[in-house]
Coordinates of C-alpha atoms in Angstrom, one line a residue:
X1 CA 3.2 0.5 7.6
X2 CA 6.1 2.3 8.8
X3 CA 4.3 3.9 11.9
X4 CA 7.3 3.7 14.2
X5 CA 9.9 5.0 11.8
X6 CA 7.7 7.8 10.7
X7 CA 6.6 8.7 14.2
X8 CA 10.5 8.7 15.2
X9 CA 12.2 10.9 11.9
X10 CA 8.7 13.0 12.4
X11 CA 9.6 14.1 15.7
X12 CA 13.1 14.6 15.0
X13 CA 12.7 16.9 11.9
X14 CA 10.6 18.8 14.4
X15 CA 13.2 19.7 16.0
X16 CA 14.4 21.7 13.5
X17 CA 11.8 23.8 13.2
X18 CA 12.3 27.0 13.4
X19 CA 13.8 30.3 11.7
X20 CA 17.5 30.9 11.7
X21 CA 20.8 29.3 9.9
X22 CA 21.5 25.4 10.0
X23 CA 24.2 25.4 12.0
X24 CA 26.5 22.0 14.0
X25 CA 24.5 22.2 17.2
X26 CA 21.3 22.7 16.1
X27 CA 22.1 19.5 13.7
X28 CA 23.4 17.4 15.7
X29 CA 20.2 17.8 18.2
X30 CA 18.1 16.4 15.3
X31 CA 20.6 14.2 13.7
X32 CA 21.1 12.3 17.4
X33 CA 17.5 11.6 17.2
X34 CA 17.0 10.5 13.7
X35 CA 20.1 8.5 14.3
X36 CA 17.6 6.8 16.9
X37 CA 14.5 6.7 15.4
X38 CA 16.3 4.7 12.9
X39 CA 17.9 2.5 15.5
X40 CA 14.5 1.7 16.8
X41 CA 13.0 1.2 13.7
X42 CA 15.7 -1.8 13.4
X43 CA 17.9 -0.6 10.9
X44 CA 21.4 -2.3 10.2
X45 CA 23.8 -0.2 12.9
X46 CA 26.7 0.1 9.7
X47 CA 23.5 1.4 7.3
X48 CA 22.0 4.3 10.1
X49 CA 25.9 5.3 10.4
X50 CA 26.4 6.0 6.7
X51 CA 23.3 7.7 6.3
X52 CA 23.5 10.1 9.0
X53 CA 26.8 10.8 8.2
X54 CA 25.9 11.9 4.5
X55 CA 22.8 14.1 6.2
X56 CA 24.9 15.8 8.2
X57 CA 27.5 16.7 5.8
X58 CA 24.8 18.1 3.4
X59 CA 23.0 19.7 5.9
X60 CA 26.2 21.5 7.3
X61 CA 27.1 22.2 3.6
X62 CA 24.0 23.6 2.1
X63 CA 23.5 27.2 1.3
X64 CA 21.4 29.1 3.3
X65 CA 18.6 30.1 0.5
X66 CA 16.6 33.0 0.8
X67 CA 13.1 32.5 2.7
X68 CA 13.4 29.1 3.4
X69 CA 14.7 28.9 7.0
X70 CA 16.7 25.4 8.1
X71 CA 13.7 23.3 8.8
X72 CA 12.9 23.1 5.1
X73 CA 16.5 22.6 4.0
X74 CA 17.2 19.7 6.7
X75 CA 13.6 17.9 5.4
X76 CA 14.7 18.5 2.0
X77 CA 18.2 16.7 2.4
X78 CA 16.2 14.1 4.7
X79 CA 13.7 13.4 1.7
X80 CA 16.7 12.9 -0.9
X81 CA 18.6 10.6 1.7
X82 CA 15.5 8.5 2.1
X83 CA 15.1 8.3 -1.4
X84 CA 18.4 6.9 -1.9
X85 CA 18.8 4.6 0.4
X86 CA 15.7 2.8 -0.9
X87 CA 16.9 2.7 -4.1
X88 CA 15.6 5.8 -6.1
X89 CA 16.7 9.1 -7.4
X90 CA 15.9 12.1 -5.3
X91 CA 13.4 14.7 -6.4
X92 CA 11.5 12.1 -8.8
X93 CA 8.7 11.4 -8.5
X94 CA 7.0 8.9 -11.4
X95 CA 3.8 8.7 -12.1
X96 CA 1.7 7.4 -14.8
X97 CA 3.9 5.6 -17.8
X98 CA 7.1 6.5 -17.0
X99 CA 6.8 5.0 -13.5
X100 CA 5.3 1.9 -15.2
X101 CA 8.5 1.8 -17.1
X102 CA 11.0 2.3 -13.9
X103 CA 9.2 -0.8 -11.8
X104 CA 8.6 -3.3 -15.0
X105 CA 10.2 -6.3 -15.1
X106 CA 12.9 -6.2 -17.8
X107 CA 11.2 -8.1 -20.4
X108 CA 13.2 -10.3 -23.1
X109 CA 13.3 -8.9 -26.6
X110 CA 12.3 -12.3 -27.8
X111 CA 9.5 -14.3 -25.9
X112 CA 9.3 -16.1 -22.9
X113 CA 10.5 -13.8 -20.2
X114 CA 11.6 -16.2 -17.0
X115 CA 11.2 -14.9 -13.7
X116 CA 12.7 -16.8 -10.6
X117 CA 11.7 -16.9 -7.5
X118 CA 13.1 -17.8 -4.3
X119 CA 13.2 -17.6 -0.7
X120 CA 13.1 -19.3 2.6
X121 CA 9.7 -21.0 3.7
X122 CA 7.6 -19.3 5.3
X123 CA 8.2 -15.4 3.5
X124 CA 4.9 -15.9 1.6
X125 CA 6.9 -17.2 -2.0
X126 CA 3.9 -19.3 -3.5
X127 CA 1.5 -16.8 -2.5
X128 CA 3.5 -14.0 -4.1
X129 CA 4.2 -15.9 -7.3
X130 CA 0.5 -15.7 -7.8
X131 CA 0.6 -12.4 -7.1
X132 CA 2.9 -11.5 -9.4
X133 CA 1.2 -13.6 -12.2
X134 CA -2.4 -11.6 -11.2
X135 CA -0.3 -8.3 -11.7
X136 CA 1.1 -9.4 -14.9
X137 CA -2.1 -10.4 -16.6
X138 CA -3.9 -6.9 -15.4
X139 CA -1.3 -5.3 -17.7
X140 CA -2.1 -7.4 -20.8
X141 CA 0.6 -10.4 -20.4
X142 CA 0.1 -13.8 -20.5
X143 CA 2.0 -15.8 -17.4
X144 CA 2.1 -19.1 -17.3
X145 CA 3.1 -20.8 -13.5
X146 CA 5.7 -23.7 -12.7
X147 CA 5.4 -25.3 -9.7
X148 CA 8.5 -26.2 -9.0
X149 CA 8.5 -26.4 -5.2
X150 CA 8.4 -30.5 -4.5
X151 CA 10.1 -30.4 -0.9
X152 CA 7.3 -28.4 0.7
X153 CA 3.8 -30.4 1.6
X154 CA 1.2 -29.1 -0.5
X155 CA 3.4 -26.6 -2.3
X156 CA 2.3 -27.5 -5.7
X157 CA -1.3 -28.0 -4.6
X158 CA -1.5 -24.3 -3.6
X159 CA -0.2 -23.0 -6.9
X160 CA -2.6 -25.0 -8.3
X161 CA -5.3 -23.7 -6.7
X162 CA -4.3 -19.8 -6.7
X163 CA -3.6 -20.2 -10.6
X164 CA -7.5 -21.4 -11.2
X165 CA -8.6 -18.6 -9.0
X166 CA -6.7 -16.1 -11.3
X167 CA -7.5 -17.6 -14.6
X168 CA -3.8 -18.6 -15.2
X169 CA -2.5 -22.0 -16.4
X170 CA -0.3 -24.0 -13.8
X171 CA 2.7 -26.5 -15.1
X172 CA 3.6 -29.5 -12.7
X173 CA 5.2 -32.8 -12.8
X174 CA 5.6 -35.5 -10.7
X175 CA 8.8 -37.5 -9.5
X176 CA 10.8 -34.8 -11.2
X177 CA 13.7 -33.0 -10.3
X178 CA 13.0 -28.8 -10.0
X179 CA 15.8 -28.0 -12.8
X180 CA 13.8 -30.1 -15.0
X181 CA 10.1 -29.2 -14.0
X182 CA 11.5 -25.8 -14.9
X183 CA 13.3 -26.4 -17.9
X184 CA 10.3 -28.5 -19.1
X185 CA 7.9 -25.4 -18.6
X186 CA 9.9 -22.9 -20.2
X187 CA 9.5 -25.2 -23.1
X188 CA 6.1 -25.7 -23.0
X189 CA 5.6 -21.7 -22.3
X190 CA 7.3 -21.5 -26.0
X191 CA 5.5 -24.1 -27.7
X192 CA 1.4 -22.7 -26.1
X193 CA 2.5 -18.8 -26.7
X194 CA 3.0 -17.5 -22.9
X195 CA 5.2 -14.7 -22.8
X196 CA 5.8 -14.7 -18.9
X197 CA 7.2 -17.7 -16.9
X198 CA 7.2 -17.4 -13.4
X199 CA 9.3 -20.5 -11.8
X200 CA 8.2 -21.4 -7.5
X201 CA 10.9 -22.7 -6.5
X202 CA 11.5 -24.5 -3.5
X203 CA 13.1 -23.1 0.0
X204 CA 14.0 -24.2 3.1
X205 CA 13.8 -22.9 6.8
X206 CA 17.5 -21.8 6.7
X207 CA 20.2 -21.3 3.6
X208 CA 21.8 -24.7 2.9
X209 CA 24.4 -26.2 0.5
X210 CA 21.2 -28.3 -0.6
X211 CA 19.2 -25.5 -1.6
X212 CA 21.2 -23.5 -3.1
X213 CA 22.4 -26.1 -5.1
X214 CA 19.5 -27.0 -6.4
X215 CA 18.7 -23.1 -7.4
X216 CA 22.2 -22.7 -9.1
X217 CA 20.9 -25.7 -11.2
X218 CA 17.4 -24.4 -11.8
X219 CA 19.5 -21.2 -13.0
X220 CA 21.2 -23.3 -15.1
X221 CA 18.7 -24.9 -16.4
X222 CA 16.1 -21.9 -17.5
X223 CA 19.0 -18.5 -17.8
X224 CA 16.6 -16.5 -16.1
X225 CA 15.8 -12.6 -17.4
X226 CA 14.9 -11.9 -13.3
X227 CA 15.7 -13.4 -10.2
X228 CA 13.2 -12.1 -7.1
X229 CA 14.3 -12.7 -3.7
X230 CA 10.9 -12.7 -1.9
X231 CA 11.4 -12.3 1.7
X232 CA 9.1 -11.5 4.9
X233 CA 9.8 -7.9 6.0
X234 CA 8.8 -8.5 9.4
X235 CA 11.8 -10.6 9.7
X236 CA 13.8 -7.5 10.4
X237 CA 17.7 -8.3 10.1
X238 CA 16.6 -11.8 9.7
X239 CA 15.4 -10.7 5.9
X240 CA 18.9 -8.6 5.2
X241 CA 20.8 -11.3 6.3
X242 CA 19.3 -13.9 4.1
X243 CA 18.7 -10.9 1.4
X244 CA 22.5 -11.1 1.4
X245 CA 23.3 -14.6 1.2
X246 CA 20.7 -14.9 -1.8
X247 CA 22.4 -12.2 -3.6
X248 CA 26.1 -13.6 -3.0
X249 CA 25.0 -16.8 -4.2
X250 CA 23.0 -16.5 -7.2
X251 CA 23.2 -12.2 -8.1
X252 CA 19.5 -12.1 -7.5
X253 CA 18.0 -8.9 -9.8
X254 CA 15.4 -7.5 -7.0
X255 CA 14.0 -8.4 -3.9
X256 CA 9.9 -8.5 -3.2
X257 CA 9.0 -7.8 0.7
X258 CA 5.8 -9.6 1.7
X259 CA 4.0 -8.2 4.6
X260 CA 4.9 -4.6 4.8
X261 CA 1.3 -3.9 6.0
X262 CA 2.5 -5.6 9.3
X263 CA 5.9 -3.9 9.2
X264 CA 5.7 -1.3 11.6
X265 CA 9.5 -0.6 11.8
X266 CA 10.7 -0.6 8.8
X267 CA 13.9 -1.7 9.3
X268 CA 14.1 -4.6 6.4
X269 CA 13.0 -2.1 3.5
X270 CA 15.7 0.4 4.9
X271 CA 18.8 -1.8 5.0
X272 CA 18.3 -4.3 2.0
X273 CA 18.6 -1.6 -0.9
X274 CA 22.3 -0.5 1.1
X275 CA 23.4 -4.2 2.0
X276 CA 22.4 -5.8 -1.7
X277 CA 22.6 -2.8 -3.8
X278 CA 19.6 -4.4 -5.5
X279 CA 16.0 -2.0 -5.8
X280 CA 13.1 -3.6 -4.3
X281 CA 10.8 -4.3 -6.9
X282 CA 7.4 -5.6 -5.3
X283 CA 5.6 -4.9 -1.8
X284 CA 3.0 -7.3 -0.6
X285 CA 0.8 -4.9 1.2
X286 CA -2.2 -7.7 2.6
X287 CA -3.2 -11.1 2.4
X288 CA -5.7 -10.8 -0.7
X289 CA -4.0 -11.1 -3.7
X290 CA -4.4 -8.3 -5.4
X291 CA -1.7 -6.8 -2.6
X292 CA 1.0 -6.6 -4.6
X293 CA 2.0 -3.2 -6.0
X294 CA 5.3 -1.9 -7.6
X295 CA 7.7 -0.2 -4.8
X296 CA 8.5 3.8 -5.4
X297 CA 11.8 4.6 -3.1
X298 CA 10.4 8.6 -3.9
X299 CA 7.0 8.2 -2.8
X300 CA 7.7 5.4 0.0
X301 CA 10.5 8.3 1.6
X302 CA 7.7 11.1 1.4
X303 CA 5.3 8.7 3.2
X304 CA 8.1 8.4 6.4
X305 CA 8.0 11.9 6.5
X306 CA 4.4 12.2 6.7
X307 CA 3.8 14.4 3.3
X308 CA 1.6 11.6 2.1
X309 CA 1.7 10.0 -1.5
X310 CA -1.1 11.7 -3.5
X311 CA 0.2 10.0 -6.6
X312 CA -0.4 6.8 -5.4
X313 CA -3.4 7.9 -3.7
X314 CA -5.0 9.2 -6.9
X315 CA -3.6 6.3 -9.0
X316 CA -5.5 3.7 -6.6
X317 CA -8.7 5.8 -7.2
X318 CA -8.3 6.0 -11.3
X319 CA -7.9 2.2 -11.2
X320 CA -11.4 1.2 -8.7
X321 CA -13.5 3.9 -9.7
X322 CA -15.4 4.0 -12.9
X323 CA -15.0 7.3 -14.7
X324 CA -18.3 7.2 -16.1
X325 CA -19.9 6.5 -12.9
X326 CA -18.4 9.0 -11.4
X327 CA -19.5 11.5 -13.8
X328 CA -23.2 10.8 -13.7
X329 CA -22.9 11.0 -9.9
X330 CA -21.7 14.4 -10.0
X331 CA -24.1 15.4 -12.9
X332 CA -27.0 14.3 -10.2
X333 CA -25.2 16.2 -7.5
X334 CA -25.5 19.2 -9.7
X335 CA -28.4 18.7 -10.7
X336 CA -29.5 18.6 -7.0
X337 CA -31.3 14.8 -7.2
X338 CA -29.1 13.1 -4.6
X339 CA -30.5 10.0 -3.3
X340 CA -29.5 7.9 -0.3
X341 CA -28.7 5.4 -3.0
X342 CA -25.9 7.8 -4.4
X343 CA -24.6 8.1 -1.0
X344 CA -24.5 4.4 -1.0
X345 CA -22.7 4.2 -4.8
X346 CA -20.1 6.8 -2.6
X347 CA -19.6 4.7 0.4
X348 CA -19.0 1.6 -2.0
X349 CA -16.4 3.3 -4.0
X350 CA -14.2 4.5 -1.1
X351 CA -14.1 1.1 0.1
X352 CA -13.1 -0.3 -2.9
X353 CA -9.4 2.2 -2.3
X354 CA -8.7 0.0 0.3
X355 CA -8.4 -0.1 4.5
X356 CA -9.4 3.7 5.4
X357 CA -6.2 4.0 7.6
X358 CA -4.1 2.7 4.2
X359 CA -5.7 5.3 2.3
X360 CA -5.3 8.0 5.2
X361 CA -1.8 7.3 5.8
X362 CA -1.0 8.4 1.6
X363 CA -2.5 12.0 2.9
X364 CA -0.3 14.8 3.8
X365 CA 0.3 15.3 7.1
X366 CA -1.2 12.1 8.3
X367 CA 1.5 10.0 9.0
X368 CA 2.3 12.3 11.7
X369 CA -1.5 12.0 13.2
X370 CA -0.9 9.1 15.5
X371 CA -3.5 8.7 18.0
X372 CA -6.0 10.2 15.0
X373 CA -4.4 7.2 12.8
X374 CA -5.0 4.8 15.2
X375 CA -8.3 5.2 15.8
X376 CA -9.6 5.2 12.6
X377 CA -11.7 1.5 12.1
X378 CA -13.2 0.2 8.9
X379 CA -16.1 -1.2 11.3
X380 CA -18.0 1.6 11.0
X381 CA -18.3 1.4 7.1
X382 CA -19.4 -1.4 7.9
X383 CA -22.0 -0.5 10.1
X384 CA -23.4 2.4 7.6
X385 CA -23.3 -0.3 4.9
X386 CA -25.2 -2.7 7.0
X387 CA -28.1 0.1 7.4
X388 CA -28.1 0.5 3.5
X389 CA -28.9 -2.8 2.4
X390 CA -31.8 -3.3 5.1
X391 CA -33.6 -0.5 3.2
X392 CA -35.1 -1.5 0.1
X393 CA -33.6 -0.4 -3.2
X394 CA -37.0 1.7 -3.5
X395 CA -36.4 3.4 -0.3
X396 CA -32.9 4.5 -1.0
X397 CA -34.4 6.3 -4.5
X398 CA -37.2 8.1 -2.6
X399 CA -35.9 8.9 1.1
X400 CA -39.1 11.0 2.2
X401 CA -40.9 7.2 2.4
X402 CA -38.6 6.2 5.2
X403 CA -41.0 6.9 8.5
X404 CA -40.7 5.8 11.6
X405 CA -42.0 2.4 11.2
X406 CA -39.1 1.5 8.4
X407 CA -36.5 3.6 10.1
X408 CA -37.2 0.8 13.6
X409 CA -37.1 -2.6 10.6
X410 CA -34.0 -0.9 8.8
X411 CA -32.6 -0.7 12.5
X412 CA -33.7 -4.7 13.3
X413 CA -32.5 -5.4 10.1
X414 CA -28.8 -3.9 10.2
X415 CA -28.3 -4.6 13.9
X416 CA -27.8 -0.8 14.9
X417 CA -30.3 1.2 17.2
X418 CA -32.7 4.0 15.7
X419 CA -30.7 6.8 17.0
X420 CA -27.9 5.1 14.3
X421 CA -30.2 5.3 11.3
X422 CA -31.6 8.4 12.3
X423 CA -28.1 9.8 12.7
X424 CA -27.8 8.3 9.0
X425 CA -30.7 10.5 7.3
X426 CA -29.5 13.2 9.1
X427 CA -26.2 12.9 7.5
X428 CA -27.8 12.7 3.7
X429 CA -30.2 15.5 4.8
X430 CA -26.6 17.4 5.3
X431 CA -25.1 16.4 2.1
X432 CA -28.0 17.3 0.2
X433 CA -28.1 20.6 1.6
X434 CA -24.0 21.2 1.0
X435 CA -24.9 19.9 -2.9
X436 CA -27.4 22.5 -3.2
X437 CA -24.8 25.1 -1.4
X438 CA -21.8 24.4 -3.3
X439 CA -23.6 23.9 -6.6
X440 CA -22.6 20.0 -6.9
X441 CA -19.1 18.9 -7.3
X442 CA -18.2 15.9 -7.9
X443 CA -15.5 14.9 -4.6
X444 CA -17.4 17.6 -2.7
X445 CA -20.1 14.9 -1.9
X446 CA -17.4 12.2 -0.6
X447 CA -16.2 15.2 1.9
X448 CA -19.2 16.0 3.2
X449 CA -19.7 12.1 4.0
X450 CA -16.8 12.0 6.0
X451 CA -17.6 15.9 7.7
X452 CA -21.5 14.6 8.6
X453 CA -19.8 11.4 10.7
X454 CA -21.8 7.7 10.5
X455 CA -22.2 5.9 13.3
X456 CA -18.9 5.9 15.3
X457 CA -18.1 9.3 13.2
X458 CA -18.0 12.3 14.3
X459 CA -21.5 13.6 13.4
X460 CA -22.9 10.5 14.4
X461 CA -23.2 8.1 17.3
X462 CA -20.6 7.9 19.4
X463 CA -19.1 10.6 17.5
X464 CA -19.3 14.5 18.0
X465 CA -21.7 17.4 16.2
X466 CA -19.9 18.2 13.5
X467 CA -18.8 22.6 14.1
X468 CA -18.9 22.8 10.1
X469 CA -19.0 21.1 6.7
X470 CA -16.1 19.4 5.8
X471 CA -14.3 19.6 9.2
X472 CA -10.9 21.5 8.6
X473 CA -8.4 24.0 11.3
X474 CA -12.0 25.5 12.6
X475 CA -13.4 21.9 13.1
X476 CA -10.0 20.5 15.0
X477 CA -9.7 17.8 12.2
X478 CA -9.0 18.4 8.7
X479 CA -10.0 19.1 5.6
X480 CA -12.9 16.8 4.4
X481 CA -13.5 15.2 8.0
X482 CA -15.4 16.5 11.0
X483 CA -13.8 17.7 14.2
X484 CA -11.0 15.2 16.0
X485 CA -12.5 13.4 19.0
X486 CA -11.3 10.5 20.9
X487 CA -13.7 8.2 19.0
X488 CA -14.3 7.8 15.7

């Protein structure tokens, strides 16, 4: 997400690079061009204008500070203007419970909390009401979800079916208006013990006297702790624009951007914070519905700048890997019994984080990596997972029984040619030997899969020898991967 407006400001800070005092000419070079790399990454004109000018006047402003020459200073007031501007305080950065604390939904002291939600059609509403409910019930709550939406085919229908997938209950009524299918749910939400409502309202295809109407009434109806305007960040202005309206007409208490995996600009996430002075609560990040996680303005504004989010990074792996699994793997790697089936286990864990290039983009330095970035394809996984499930759950125990007669079925099998598998073994045989090198270590193993390449890989077909385990400067990647080629 944000590949063109972290390309753009990336190649403007560069510009700064460089010993030497911040002075107005060498500012004005890089402010003109992250004055345009917000431009093109559709931000609202009136929202670029105010945030350059408060760059510039802190830039110009800021004491020159001992060994840190003007590059660092400019990123550094870059950072913090980032950070505000999607809603946050500079130089924090939450983790842990006291970011779970920032991004909850302000809960009511007394049982049901009501959450609202509205938008147009077509910004993903239903969808993201369910996602919401699937968040709450991972941290322990009990949601309950009205469907509310009766001017949309099929609207109730899909909440229905999304709330049996998740495990949560589903209000509806027929030939009733929305202010009472609502009221009528928080009701029963009191008298069956939920302590989260989460109201689908309807929307239309444009703002109209109708619909907002009918939401003033639903409002009415249920006094709501939390409104969500849900809206489609590929939208661009489109989702500002209506951001606004929503706001003016019924105060709405955050805003949820669906898609921002397909946002490339940017643009919608950058202006709404300025325009409604409402924090973005939720992101959708993909279509399953797990993708919905709560929006950091800190971490989201080190990400543009290409520093990476390790905290997010490292929460995502603490929630999809098993800490007792990952223990015993690294007491085998130790121990020096690796099998091909632990390289498997390994494999399986990293694709549990997530699309590689999501998971490379939280790394420092990587958001700057375009044409790295870009070739980067989960198809390959794929490929190497195919090959381990056409060996037998014997053969990935015991390696040394893999000959050439299994290597040619395990090649049938997983549709990839000999040279593939081959290229596999030899990639274990690598890993073993690095175990055995660096004594174990438990992440050491999940670098050495990447340095050794897989099919596509560096390392392995259609990818380069790797120069060294682990890749790195000397390799011409970096650290934990195996030298940069055109193809991965």
């Amino acid at each position: 997400m944000f590949e063109s407006l972290t390309q753009g400001i990336g190649d403007a800070v560069r510009r700064f690079f460089g010993p030497g005092k911040l002075t107005e000419k060498n500012v004005d070079e890089g402010i003109r061009a992250v004055r345009t790399a917000l431009l093109e990454a559709d931000v609202r004109f009136e929202v670029a204008r105010d945030f350059i000018e408060r760059v510039k006047t802190r830039a110009l402003g800021a004491e020159v500070i001992s060994g840190v020459d003007a590059s660092q200073q400019i990123v550094k007031v870059i950072a913090d203007e980032l950070t505000i501007l999607l809603g946050g305080e500079p130089g924090q950065v939450l983790s842990g419970e006291d970011a779970s604390k920032r991004v909850a939904i302000r809960f009511a002291e007394r049982p049901p909390t009501v959450v609202m939600m509205v938008g147009l059609q077509g910004s993903g509403k239903t969808t993201t009401t369910a996602k919401l409910a699937r968040f709450l019930k991972s941290k322990g709550r009990r949601p309950l979800l009205v469907a509310a939406d009766v001017q949309r085919p099929a609207a109730v229908d899909q909440l229905k079916v999304l709330g049996r997938s998740l495990g949560v209950e589903v209000y509806a009524a027929e030939s009733t208006p929305p202010p009472k299918i609502c009221a009528d749910g928080v009701a029963y939400a009191k008298a069956k013990g939920f302590d989260v409502v989460l109201l689908d309202t309807a929307g239309r295809l444009h703002i109209d006297t109708e619909l907002m109407g009918e939401l003033r009434e639903v409002r009415k109806a249920t006094s709501p702790h939390e409104i969500f305007f849900v809206c489609d960040a590929m939208t661009g202005q489109d989702a500002v624009s209506s951001a606004k309206e929503f706001n003016d007409q019924l105060e709405v208490s955050g805003v949820i951007l669906t898609k921002l995996d397909g946002d490339t600009r940017g643009g919608a996430a950058m202006s709404i914070c300025s325009v409604t002075s409402k924090p973005i609560r939720f992101v959708g990040v993909g279509e399953k519905i797990e993708d919905l996680e709560p929006f950091y303005p800190e971490r989201m504004a080190t990400r543009i700048l290409g520093m990476g989010d390790v905290v997010s990074l490292v929460e995502k792996a603490q929630a999809v890997i098993d800490e007792k699994e990952a223990e015993r793997a690294a007491e085998k790697m130790l121990s020096g019994k690796f099998t091909l089936e632990d390289m498997y286990q390994q494999l399986r864990m990293i694709q549990k984080m997530g699309p590689l290039k999501k998971v490379f983009g939280m790394l420092p330095g990587m958001g700057q990596m375009r044409e790295m970035m870009d070739q980067v394809d989960d198809r390959h996984f794929a490929r190497m997972q195919a090959m381990f499930t056409s060996m037998t759950p014997k053969e990935r125990k015991h390696p040394e029984l893999l000959d050439n007669v299994r290597r040619r079925r395990i090649a049938r099998g997983s549709g990839n040619s000999i040279d593939a598998v081959n290229a596999l073994l030899k990639q274990f045989r690598d890993m073993q030997r690095l175990m055995k090198q660096l004594g174990g270590g438990g992440l050491a193993g999940l670098s050495g899969m990447f340095g050794g390449g897989g099919p596509g890989l560096p390392g392995g077909p259609g990818g380069g020898p790797p120069k060294r385990p682990g890749g790195g400067p000397k390799g011409g990647g970096f650290p934990g991967f195996g030298p940069r080629r055109k193809r991965w």
